[in-house]
PDB file of C-alpha atoms in Angstrom:
ATOM      1  CA  MET E 230     -28.204   8.153   9.364  1.00 88.00           C
ATOM      2  CA  ALA E 231     -24.580   8.952  10.064  1.00 96.00           C
ATOM      3  CA  ARG E 232     -22.848   9.624  13.333  1.00 98.00           C
ATOM      4  CA  ILE E 233     -21.585  12.940  14.691  1.00 98.00           C
ATOM      5  CA  LEU E 234     -18.023  12.825  16.088  1.00 98.00           C
ATOM      6  CA  ALA E 235     -16.660  15.332  18.616  1.00 97.00           C
ATOM      7  CA  ILE E 236     -13.010  16.095  19.185  1.00 96.00           C
ATOM      8  CA  ASP E 237     -11.514  17.593  22.374  1.00 93.00           C
ATOM      9  CA  TYR E 238      -8.189  18.522  20.817  1.00 95.00           C
ATOM     10  CA  GLY E 239      -5.007  18.595  22.901  1.00 91.00           C
ATOM     11  CA  THR E 240      -1.430  18.891  22.065  1.00 92.00           C
ATOM     12  CA  LYS E 241      -0.618  15.511  23.597  1.00 94.00           C
ATOM     13  CA  ARG E 242      -3.898  13.632  23.685  1.00 94.00           C
ATOM     14  CA  THR E 243      -7.229  14.142  21.926  1.00 96.00           C
ATOM     15  CA  GLY E 244     -10.494  12.895  23.347  1.00 94.00           C
ATOM     16  CA  ILE E 245     -13.061  11.608  20.914  1.00 96.00           C
ATOM     17  CA  ALA E 246     -16.819  11.006  21.381  1.00 96.00           C
ATOM     18  CA  VAL E 247     -19.473   9.878  18.934  1.00 98.00           C
ATOM     19  CA  THR E 248     -23.217   9.606  18.676  1.00 97.00           C
ATOM     20  CA  ASP E 249     -25.161   6.489  17.769  1.00 96.00           C
ATOM     21  CA  PRO E 250     -26.308   6.390  14.141  1.00 95.00           C
ATOM     22  CA  MET E 251     -29.666   7.955  15.062  1.00 95.00           C
ATOM     23  CA  GLN E 252     -27.747  10.909  16.614  1.00 96.00           C
ATOM     24  CA  LEU E 253     -29.528  10.627  19.946  1.00 94.00           C
ATOM     25  CA  ILE E 254     -26.922   9.330  22.356  1.00 93.00           C
ATOM     26  CA  ALA E 255     -23.443  10.738  22.899  1.00 94.00           C
ATOM     27  CA  SER E 256     -20.762   8.297  24.167  1.00 94.00           C
ATOM     28  CA  GLY E 257     -17.055   8.589  24.772  1.00 92.00           C
ATOM     29  CA  LEU E 258     -15.161   6.615  22.131  1.00 96.00           C
ATOM     30  CA  THR E 259     -11.465   6.797  23.022  1.00 95.00           C
ATOM     31  CA  THR E 260      -8.500   9.053  23.569  1.00 94.00           C
ATOM     32  CA  VAL E 261      -5.813   9.166  20.852  1.00 97.00           C
ATOM     33  CA  GLU E 262      -2.267  10.415  20.974  1.00 97.00           C
ATOM     34  CA  THR E 263      -2.573  13.641  18.978  1.00 97.00           C
ATOM     35  CA  PRO E 264       0.271  12.825  16.497  1.00 97.00           C
ATOM     36  CA  LYS E 265      -1.793   9.694  15.499  1.00 98.00           C
ATOM     37  CA  LEU E 266      -5.114  11.530  15.260  1.00 98.00           C
ATOM     38  CA  ILE E 267      -5.374  11.873  11.483  1.00 98.00           C
ATOM     39  CA  ASN E 268      -4.534   8.182  10.952  1.00 98.00           C
ATOM     40  CA  PHE E 269      -7.155   7.230  13.612  1.00 98.00           C
ATOM     41  CA  LEU E 270      -9.786   9.413  11.910  1.00 98.00           C
ATOM     42  CA  THR E 271      -8.966   7.967   8.502  1.00 98.00           C
ATOM     43  CA  ASP E 272      -9.535   4.460   9.827  1.00 98.00           C
ATOM     44  CA  TYR E 273     -12.714   5.426  11.704  1.00 98.00           C
ATOM     45  CA  PHE E 274     -14.229   7.213   8.695  1.00 98.00           C
ATOM     46  CA  THR E 275     -13.562   4.106   6.676  1.00 97.00           C
ATOM     47  CA  GLU E 276     -15.445   1.899   9.182  1.00 97.00           C
ATOM     48  CA  GLU E 277     -18.242   4.323  10.183  1.00 97.00           C
ATOM     49  CA  LYS E 278     -20.364   6.870   8.462  1.00 97.00           C
ATOM     50  CA  VAL E 279     -19.856  10.310   9.911  1.00 98.00           C
ATOM     51  CA  SER E 280     -21.776  13.353   8.755  1.00 97.00           C
ATOM     52  CA  LEU E 281     -20.369  16.017  11.016  1.00 98.00           C
ATOM     53  CA  VAL E 282     -17.223  16.557  13.092  1.00 98.00           C
ATOM     54  CA  LEU E 283     -17.382  18.962  16.063  1.00 97.00           C
ATOM     55  CA  VAL E 284     -14.124  20.418  17.287  1.00 96.00           C
ATOM     56  CA  GLY E 285     -13.967  22.091  20.654  1.00 91.00           C
ATOM     57  CA  GLU E 286     -13.302  25.792  20.663  1.00 90.00           C
ATOM     58  CA  PRO E 287     -11.403  26.663  23.848  1.00 83.00           C
ATOM     59  CA  LYS E 288     -11.980  30.149  25.090  1.00 78.00           C
ATOM     60  CA  GLN E 289     -10.991  32.202  28.095  1.00 76.00           C
ATOM     61  CA  LYS E 290     -13.553  33.583  30.549  1.00 76.00           C
ATOM     62  CA  ASP E 291     -13.712  36.846  28.490  1.00 81.00           C
ATOM     63  CA  GLY E 292     -14.397  34.929  25.320  1.00 75.00           C
ATOM     64  CA  ALA E 293     -10.922  35.426  23.864  1.00 77.00           C
ATOM     65  CA  PRO E 294      -9.304  32.408  22.217  1.00 76.00           C
ATOM     66  CA  SER E 295      -7.237  30.274  24.558  1.00 78.00           C
ATOM     67  CA  GLN E 296      -3.479  29.657  24.059  1.00 84.00           C
ATOM     68  CA  SER E 297      -4.211  26.223  22.434  1.00 86.00           C
ATOM     69  CA  GLU E 298      -6.136  27.760  19.532  1.00 91.00           C
ATOM     70  CA  PRO E 299      -3.180  28.135  17.148  1.00 94.00           C
ATOM     71  CA  ALA E 300      -2.501  24.401  17.442  1.00 95.00           C
ATOM     72  CA  ILE E 301      -6.157  23.635  16.735  1.00 95.00           C
ATOM     73  CA  GLN E 302      -5.984  25.855  13.632  1.00 96.00           C
ATOM     74  CA  ILE E 303      -3.045  23.856  12.340  1.00 97.00           C
ATOM     75  CA  PHE E 304      -5.022  20.616  12.955  1.00 97.00           C
ATOM     76  CA  LEU E 305      -8.101  22.026  11.274  1.00 98.00           C
ATOM     77  CA  LYS E 306      -6.070  22.928   8.182  1.00 98.00           C
ATOM     78  CA  GLU E 307      -4.590  19.451   7.972  1.00 98.00           C
ATOM     79  CA  PHE E 308      -8.046  17.925   8.550  1.00 98.00           C
ATOM     80  CA  LYS E 309      -9.656  19.897   5.745  1.00 98.00           C
ATOM     81  CA  GLU E 310      -6.853  18.863   3.414  1.00 98.00           C
ATOM     82  CA  LYS E 311      -7.296  15.208   4.298  1.00 98.00           C
ATOM     83  CA  PHE E 312     -11.148  15.214   4.469  1.00 98.00           C
ATOM     84  CA  PRO E 313     -12.252  18.118   2.247  1.00 98.00           C
ATOM     85  CA  THR E 314     -15.934  17.028   2.112  1.00 97.00           C
ATOM     86  CA  MET E 315     -16.378  16.485   5.870  1.00 98.00           C
ATOM     87  CA  GLU E 316     -18.474  19.160   7.577  1.00 98.00           C
ATOM     88  CA  VAL E 317     -16.790  20.695  10.595  1.00 98.00           C
ATOM     89  CA  LYS E 318     -18.315  22.906  13.248  1.00 97.00           C
ATOM     90  CA  ARG E 319     -16.672  24.515  16.309  1.00 95.00           C
ATOM     91  CA  VAL E 320     -18.312  24.208  19.718  1.00 89.00           C
ATOM     92  CA  ASP E 321     -17.499  26.316  22.764  1.00 82.00           C
ATOM     93  CA  GLU E 322     -15.702  24.005  25.193  1.00 75.00           C
ATOM     94  CA  ARG E 323     -15.192  26.296  28.150  1.00 65.00           C
ATOM     95  CA  TYR E 324     -15.199  24.467  31.461  1.00 61.00           C
ATOM     96  CA  THR E 325     -15.620  21.042  29.875  1.00 68.00           C
ATOM     97  CA  SER E 326     -12.459  19.657  31.644  1.00 65.00           C
ATOM     98  CA  LYS E 327     -13.851  20.892  34.989  1.00 66.00           C
ATOM     99  CA  MET E 328     -17.225  19.420  34.153  1.00 66.00           C
ATOM    100  CA  ALA E 329     -15.536  16.115  33.209  1.00 63.00           C
ATOM    101  CA  THR E 330     -13.678  16.040  36.496  1.00 64.00           C
ATOM    102  CA  GLN E 331     -16.858  16.691  38.386  1.00 67.00           C
ATOM    103  CA  THR E 332     -18.683  13.957  36.463  1.00 69.00           C
ATOM    104  CA  MET E 333     -15.916  11.557  37.493  1.00 58.00           C
ATOM    105  CA  LEU E 334     -16.301  12.635  41.164  1.00 64.00           C
ATOM    106  CA  ASP E 335     -20.084  12.282  40.967  1.00 67.00           C
ATOM    107  CA  SER E 336     -19.818   8.791  39.541  1.00 70.00           C
ATOM    108  CA  GLY E 337     -17.710   7.697  42.503  1.00 68.00           C
ATOM    109  CA  LEU E 338     -14.452   6.979  40.546  1.00 63.00           C
ATOM    110  CA  LYS E 339     -11.447   6.405  42.844  1.00 67.00           C
ATOM    111  CA  LYS E 340      -8.747   9.091  42.931  1.00 66.00           C
ATOM    112  CA  LYS E 341      -6.345   7.013  40.777  1.00 66.00           C
ATOM    113  CA  LYS E 342      -8.900   6.790  37.968  1.00 62.00           C
ATOM    114  CA  ARG E 343      -9.760  10.547  38.256  1.00 53.00           C
ATOM    115  CA  GLN E 344      -6.103  11.396  37.628  1.00 60.00           C
ATOM    116  CA  ASN E 345      -6.288   9.614  34.279  1.00 61.00           C
ATOM    117  CA  LYS E 346      -5.998  12.589  31.894  1.00 70.00           C
ATOM    118  CA  ALA E 347      -7.022  10.453  28.867  1.00 70.00           C
ATOM    119  CA  LEU E 348     -10.328   9.683  30.558  1.00 71.00           C
ATOM    120  CA  VAL E 349     -10.859  13.401  31.298  1.00 73.00           C
ATOM    121  CA  ASP E 350     -10.272  14.171  27.572  1.00 78.00           C
ATOM    122  CA  GLU E 351     -12.715  11.468  26.491  1.00 82.00           C
ATOM    123  CA  ILE E 352     -15.414  12.725  28.861  1.00 80.00           C
ATOM    124  CA  SER E 353     -14.734  16.336  27.723  1.00 84.00           C
ATOM    125  CA  ALA E 354     -15.351  15.293  24.153  1.00 89.00           C
ATOM    126  CA  THR E 355     -18.609  13.694  25.262  1.00 88.00           C
ATOM    127  CA  ILE E 356     -19.726  16.872  27.005  1.00 85.00           C
ATOM    128  CA  ILE E 357     -18.895  18.889  23.814  1.00 88.00           C
ATOM    129  CA  LEU E 358     -21.043  16.439  21.861  1.00 92.00           C
ATOM    130  CA  GLN E 359     -23.851  16.551  24.381  1.00 87.00           C
ATOM    131  CA  SER E 360     -23.889  20.348  24.405  1.00 84.00           C
ATOM    132  CA  TYR E 361     -24.243  20.340  20.633  1.00 91.00           C
ATOM    133  CA  LEU E 362     -27.029  17.794  20.644  1.00 90.00           C
ATOM    134  CA  TYR E 363     -29.079  19.777  23.160  1.00 86.00           C
TER     135      TYR E 363
END
């Protein structure tokens, strides 16, 4: 089987999580500087078989698109041009950053580590992936 990859897109950094090949376990993979994201994905898709890419869909409390949605739409257009056969689904990502921060607190990470925005993005991508799997 192929992996599922989840993306927590940000204008500066993008968190990435993947499943195991059996699509049972979601794990944080890395955080990539957003301008390097397409190159990273090109390399990753060459190394690993991926059947589905999930992209977080940020929404406001009332369900309206968040202010980062236009940047995500630009990325999705570029992604589809580069990887036309890859299936993409959007997943509601409301509160994933708060959940990621709480996960870091619950796991006992020191304050310095909890301030690492890249780690928050990676954990957020993992939460997006876990929510899809369940």
